[in-house]
Coordinates of C-alpha atoms in Angstrom, one line a residue:
X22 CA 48.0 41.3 24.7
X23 CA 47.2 39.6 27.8
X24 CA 48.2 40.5 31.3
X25 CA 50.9 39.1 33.3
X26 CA 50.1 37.0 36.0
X27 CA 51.1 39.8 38.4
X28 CA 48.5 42.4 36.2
X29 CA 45.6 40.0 36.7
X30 CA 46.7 39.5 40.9
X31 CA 46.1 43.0 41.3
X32 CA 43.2 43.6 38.8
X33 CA 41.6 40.8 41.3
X34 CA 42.5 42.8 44.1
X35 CA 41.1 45.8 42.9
X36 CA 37.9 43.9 41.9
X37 CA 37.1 42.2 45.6
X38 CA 38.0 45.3 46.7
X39 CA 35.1 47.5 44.7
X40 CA 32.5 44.7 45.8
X41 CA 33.6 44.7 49.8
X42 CA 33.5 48.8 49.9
X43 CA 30.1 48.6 47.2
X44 CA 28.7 45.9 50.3
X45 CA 30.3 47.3 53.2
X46 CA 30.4 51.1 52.5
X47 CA 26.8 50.8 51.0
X48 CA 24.6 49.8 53.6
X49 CA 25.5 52.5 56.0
X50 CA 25.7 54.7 52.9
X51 CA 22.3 53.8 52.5
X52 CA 21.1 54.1 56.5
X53 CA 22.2 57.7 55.8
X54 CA 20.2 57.7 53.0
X55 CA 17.1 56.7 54.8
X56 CA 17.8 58.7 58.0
X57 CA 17.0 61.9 56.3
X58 CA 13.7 60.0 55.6
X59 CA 12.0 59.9 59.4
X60 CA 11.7 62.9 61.3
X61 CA 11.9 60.3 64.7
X62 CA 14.9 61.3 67.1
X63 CA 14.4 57.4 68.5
X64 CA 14.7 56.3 64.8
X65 CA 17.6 58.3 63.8
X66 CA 19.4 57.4 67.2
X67 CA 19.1 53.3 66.5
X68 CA 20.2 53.7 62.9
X69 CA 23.4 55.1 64.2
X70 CA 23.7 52.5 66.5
X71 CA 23.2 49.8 63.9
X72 CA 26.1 51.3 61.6
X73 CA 28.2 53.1 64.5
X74 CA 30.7 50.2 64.7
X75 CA 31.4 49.9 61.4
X76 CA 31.1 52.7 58.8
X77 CA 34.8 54.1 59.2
X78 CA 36.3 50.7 58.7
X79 CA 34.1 49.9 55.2
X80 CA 35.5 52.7 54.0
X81 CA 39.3 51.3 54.5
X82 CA 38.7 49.5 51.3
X83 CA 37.7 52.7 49.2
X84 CA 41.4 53.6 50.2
X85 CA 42.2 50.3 48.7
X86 CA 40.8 50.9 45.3
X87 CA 42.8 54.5 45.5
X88 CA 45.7 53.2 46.6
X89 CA 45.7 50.4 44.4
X90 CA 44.8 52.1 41.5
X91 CA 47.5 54.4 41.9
X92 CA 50.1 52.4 42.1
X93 CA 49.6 49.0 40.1
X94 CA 47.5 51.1 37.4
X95 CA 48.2 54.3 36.9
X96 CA 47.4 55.3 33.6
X97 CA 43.5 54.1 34.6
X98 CA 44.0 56.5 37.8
X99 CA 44.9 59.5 35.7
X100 CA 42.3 58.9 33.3
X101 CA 39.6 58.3 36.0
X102 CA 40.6 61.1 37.7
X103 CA 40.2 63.4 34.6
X104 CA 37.1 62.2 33.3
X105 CA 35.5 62.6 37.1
X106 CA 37.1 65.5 38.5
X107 CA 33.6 67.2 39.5
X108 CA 32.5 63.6 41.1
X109 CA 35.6 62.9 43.2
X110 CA 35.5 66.0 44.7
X111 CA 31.4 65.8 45.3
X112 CA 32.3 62.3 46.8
X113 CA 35.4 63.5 48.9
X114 CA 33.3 66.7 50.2
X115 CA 30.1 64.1 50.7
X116 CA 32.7 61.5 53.0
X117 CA 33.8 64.4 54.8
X118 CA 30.6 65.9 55.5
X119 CA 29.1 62.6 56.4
X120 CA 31.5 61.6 58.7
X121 CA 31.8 65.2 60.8
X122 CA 27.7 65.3 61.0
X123 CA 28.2 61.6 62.4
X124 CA 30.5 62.7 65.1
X125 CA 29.2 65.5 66.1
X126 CA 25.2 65.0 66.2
X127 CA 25.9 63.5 69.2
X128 CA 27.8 66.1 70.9
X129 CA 26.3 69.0 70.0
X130 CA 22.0 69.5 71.0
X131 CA 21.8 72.7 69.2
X132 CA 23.0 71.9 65.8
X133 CA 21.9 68.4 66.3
X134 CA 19.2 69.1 62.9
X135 CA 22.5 70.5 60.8
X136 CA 24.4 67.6 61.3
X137 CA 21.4 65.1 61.0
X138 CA 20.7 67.0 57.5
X139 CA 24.7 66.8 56.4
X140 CA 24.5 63.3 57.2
X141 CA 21.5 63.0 54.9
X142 CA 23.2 64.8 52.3
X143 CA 26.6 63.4 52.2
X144 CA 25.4 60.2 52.3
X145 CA 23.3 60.9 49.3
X146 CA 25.6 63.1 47.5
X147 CA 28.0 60.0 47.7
X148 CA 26.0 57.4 46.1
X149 CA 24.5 59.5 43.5
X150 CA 28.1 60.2 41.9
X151 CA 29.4 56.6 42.2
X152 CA 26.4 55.8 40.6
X153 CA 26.8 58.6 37.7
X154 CA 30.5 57.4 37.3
X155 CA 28.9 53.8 36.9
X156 CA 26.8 54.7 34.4
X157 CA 29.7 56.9 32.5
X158 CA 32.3 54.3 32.2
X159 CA 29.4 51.8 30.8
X160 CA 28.8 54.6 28.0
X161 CA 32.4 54.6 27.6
X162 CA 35.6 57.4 28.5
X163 CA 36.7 59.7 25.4
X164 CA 40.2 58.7 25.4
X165 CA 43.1 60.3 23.2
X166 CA 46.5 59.7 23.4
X167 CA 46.4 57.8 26.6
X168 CA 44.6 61.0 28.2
X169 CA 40.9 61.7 29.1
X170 CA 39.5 63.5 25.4
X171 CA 35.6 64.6 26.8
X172 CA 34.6 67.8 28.7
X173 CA 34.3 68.3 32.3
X174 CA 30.5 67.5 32.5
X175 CA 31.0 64.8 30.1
X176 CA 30.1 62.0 32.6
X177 CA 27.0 64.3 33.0
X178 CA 24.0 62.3 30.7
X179 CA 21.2 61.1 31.4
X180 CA 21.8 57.9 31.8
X181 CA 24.0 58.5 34.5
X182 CA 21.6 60.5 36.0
X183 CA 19.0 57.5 36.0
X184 CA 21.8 55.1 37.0
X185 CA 22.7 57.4 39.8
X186 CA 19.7 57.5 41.1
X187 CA 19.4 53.5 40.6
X188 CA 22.2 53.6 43.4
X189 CA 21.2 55.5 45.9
X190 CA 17.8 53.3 45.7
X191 CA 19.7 50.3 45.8
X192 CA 22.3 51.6 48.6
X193 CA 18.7 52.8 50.4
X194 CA 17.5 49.4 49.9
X195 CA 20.6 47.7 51.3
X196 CA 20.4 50.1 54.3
X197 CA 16.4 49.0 54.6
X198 CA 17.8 45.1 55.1
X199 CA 20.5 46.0 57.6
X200 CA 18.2 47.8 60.0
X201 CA 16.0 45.0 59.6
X202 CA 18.7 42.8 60.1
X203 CA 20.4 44.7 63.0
X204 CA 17.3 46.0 64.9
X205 CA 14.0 45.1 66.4
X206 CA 11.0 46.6 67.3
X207 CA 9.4 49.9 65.7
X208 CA 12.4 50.2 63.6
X209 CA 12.6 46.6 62.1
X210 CA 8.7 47.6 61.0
X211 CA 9.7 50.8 60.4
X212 CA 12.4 49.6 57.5
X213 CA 10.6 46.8 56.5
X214 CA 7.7 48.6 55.3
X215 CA 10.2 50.4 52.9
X216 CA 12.3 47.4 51.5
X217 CA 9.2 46.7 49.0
X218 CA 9.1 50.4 48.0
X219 CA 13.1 50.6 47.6
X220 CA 13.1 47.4 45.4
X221 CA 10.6 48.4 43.1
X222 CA 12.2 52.4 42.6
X223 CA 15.5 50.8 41.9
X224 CA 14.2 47.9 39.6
X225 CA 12.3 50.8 37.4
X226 CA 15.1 53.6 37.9
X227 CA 17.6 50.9 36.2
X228 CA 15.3 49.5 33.9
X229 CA 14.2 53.2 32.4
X230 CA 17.8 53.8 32.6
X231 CA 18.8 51.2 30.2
X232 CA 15.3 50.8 27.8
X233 CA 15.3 55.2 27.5
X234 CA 19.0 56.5 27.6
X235 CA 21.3 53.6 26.9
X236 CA 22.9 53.5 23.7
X237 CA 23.3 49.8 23.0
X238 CA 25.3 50.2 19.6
X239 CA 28.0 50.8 23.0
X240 CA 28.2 47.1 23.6
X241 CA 29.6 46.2 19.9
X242 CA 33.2 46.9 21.4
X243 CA 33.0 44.7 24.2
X244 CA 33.1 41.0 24.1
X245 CA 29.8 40.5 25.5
X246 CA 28.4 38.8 22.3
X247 CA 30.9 36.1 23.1
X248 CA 30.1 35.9 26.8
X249 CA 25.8 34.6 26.4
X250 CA 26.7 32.8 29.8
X251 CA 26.8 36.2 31.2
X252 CA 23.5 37.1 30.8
X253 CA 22.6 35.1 33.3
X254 CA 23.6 37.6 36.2
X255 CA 21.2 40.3 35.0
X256 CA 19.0 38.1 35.3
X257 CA 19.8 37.0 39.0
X258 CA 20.0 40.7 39.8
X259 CA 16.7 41.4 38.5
X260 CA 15.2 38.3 40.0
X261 CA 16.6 39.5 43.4
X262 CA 14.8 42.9 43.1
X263 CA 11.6 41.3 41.9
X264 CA 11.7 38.9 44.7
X265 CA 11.9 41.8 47.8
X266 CA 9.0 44.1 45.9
X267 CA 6.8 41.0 45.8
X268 CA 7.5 38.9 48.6
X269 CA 9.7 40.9 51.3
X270 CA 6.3 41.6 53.4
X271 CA 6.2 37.7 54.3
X272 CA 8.4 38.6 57.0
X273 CA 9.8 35.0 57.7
X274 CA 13.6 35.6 58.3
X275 CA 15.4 39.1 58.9
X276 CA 18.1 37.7 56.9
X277 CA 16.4 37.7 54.1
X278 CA 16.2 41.2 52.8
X279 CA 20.0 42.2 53.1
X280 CA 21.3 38.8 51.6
X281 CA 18.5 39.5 48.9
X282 CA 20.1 43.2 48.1
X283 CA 23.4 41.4 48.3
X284 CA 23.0 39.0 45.8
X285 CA 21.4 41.9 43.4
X286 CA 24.5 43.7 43.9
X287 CA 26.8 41.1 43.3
X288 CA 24.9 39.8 40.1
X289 CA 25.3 43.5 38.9
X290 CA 29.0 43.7 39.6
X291 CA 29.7 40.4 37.9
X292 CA 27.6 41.7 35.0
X293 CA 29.7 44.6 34.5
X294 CA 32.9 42.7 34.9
X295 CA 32.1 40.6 32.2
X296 CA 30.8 43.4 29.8
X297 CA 34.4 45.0 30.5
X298 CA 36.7 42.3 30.6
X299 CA 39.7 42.7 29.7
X300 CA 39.4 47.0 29.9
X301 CA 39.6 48.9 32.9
X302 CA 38.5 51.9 31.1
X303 CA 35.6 50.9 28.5
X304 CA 36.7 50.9 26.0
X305 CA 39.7 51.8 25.4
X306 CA 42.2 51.0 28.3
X307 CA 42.7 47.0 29.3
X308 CA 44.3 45.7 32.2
X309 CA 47.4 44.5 29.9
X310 CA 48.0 48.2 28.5
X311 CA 47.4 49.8 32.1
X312 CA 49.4 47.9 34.4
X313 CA 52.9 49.2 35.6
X314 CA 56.0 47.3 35.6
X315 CA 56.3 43.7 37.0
X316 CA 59.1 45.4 38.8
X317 CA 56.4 47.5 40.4
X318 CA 53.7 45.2 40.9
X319 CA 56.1 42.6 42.4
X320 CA 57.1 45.3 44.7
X321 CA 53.6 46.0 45.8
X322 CA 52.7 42.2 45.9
X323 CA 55.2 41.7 48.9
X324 CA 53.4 44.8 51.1
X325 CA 50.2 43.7 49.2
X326 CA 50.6 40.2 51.3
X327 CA 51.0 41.8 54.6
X328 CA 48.5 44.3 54.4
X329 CA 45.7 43.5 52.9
X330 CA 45.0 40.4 54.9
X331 CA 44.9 42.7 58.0
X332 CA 42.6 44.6 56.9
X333 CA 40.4 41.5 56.2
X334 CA 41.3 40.2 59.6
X335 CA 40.0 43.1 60.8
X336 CA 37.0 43.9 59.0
X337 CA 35.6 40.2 59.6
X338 CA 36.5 40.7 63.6
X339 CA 34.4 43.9 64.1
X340 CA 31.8 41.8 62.5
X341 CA 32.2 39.1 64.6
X342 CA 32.1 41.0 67.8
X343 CA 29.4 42.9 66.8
X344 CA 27.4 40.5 65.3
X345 CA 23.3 39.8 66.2
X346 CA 20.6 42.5 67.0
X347 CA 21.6 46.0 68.2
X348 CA 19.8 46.1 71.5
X349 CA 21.5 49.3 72.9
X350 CA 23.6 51.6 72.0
X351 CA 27.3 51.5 71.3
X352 CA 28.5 54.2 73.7
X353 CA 27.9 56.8 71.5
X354 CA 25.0 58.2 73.7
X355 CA 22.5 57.7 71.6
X356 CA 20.3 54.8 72.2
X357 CA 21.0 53.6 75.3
X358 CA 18.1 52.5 77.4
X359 CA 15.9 52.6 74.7

């Protein structure tokens, strides 16, 4: 059965929306990632700086995805949820923590090293379960009458594990190409000298994933076999990664790095989409069977078309005013002057 024109408008949605928040959200994701990596007050001051105008907005469209889930697909939403339970709430609690420790490092000398370490470990704790759930829904979700079938720690193999890991490399990475991007200086050397090392542990972390633990008999009930054109976006993505652990210490353009890690991520995301097209839940769940009432989604098209390109309007203004090197702080007390 395929979806109504309405089902596919907000499948799209959904789908720009997971690669902006993946983008967005990842980067400084990934700066928190690497802060816990340098023991530098200087350091760790500037990487706040870099992300400090920005992180709270990326993660307007992870409210997309929920909210959108929820109401144009909510049979996908209750299934998600019950198959990833244990990850949510680790990513909730991780959001949370991250975004307190951010607030308050700055206000508060004597617990300055428990906020810098919640930082580190919310930021962490946040990739490594999207990453997991990643690697679950590639395996495929028990399904049974409509309703999540596995067990609690069912999303729990090791080829989540692997991929899991593979993301907070790659989120690492992506946060290694924004400070290079945003900063100058010790720092910019600082991150550069870690984009080759990032690129390399998140080639081999995804490339043991997939030649150890993956079960390929999995990709029988997809349509991949009719999709050979898609093959070439794994091969972009691993190009990309290939390219920054050989060639990143060149040095020639700043740019470089970040759109590099861009590109691998959005070679990835296409390569998923057209291993799962047309389910929403591999492989059991498509976009058709998932989809509430035109009624409904007609309903949510008219907000849809007021909302959503505010937020757009919004998230490409704060980069536009912010845009070039971070030479100071942003009034959060933490750089300034240096």
């Amino acid at each position: 059965m395929e979806p109504s024109a309405l089902a596919s408008f907000w499948a799209g949605v959904l789908a720009c929306a997971i690669l902006f928040y993946v983008i967005l959200d990842g980067f400084d994701l990934g700066v928190g990632v690497l802060f816990g990596t340098t023991g530098e007050d200087a350091h760790r001051a500037r990487m706040m700086d870099t992300i400090a105008p920005f992180w709270d907005g990326n993660e307007t469209w992870l409210v997309v995805i929920g909210a959108g889930l929820f109401a144009a697909f909510p049979d996908v939403y209750a299934v998600f949820l019950g198959a990833f339970y244990l990850p949510v709430l680790l990513l909730l609690i991780g959001l949370i923590f991250r975004g307190v420790a951010f607030e308050f490092r700055f206000r508060s000398e004597r617990m300055r090293v428990v906020w810098d370490r919640g930082f580190f470990l919310g930021s962490t704790v946040v990739a490594f379960v999207q990453g997991a759930a990643i690697g679950a829904m590639i395996r495929g979700i028990p399904i049974a009458n409509g309703q999540y079938a596995g067990s609690p720690f069912g999303w729990l193999h090791p080829f989540a594990i692997l991929t899991g890991i593979g993301l907070v490399l790659g989120y690492a990475l992506l946060g290694a190409g924004w400070l290079v991007l945003k900063s100058d200086g010790e720092l910019r050397d600082w991150a550069y000298a870690r984009v080759q090392w990032l690129a390399a542990g998140a080639l081999a972390a995804l490339v043991l994933a997939f030649a150890v633990t993956f079960d390929y008999s999995i990709l029988a009930r997809s349509d991949l076999q009719t999709r050979r054109w898609a093959l070439v976006f794994p091969a972009v993505g691993v190009l990309a990664l290939a390219g920054l652990a050989v060639g990143v210490h060149r040095k020639r353009h700043d740019a470089v790095p970040f759109a590099m890690t861009v590109v691998f991520f959005l070679a990835a995301f296409l390569s998923l989409g057209a291993t799962f097209w047309p389910y929403m839940i591999p492989y059991s769940i498509t976009v058709a069977s998932a989809a509430a009432p035109d009624a409904s989604l007609r309903f949510l098209f008219y907000g849809g078309v007021v909302v959503l390109p505010v937020i757009a309007v919004y998230t490409i203004g704060v980069y536009w005013v912010f845009r070039g090197k971070v030479r100071k702080g942003y009034g959060r007390g933490g750089s300034e002057g240096l």
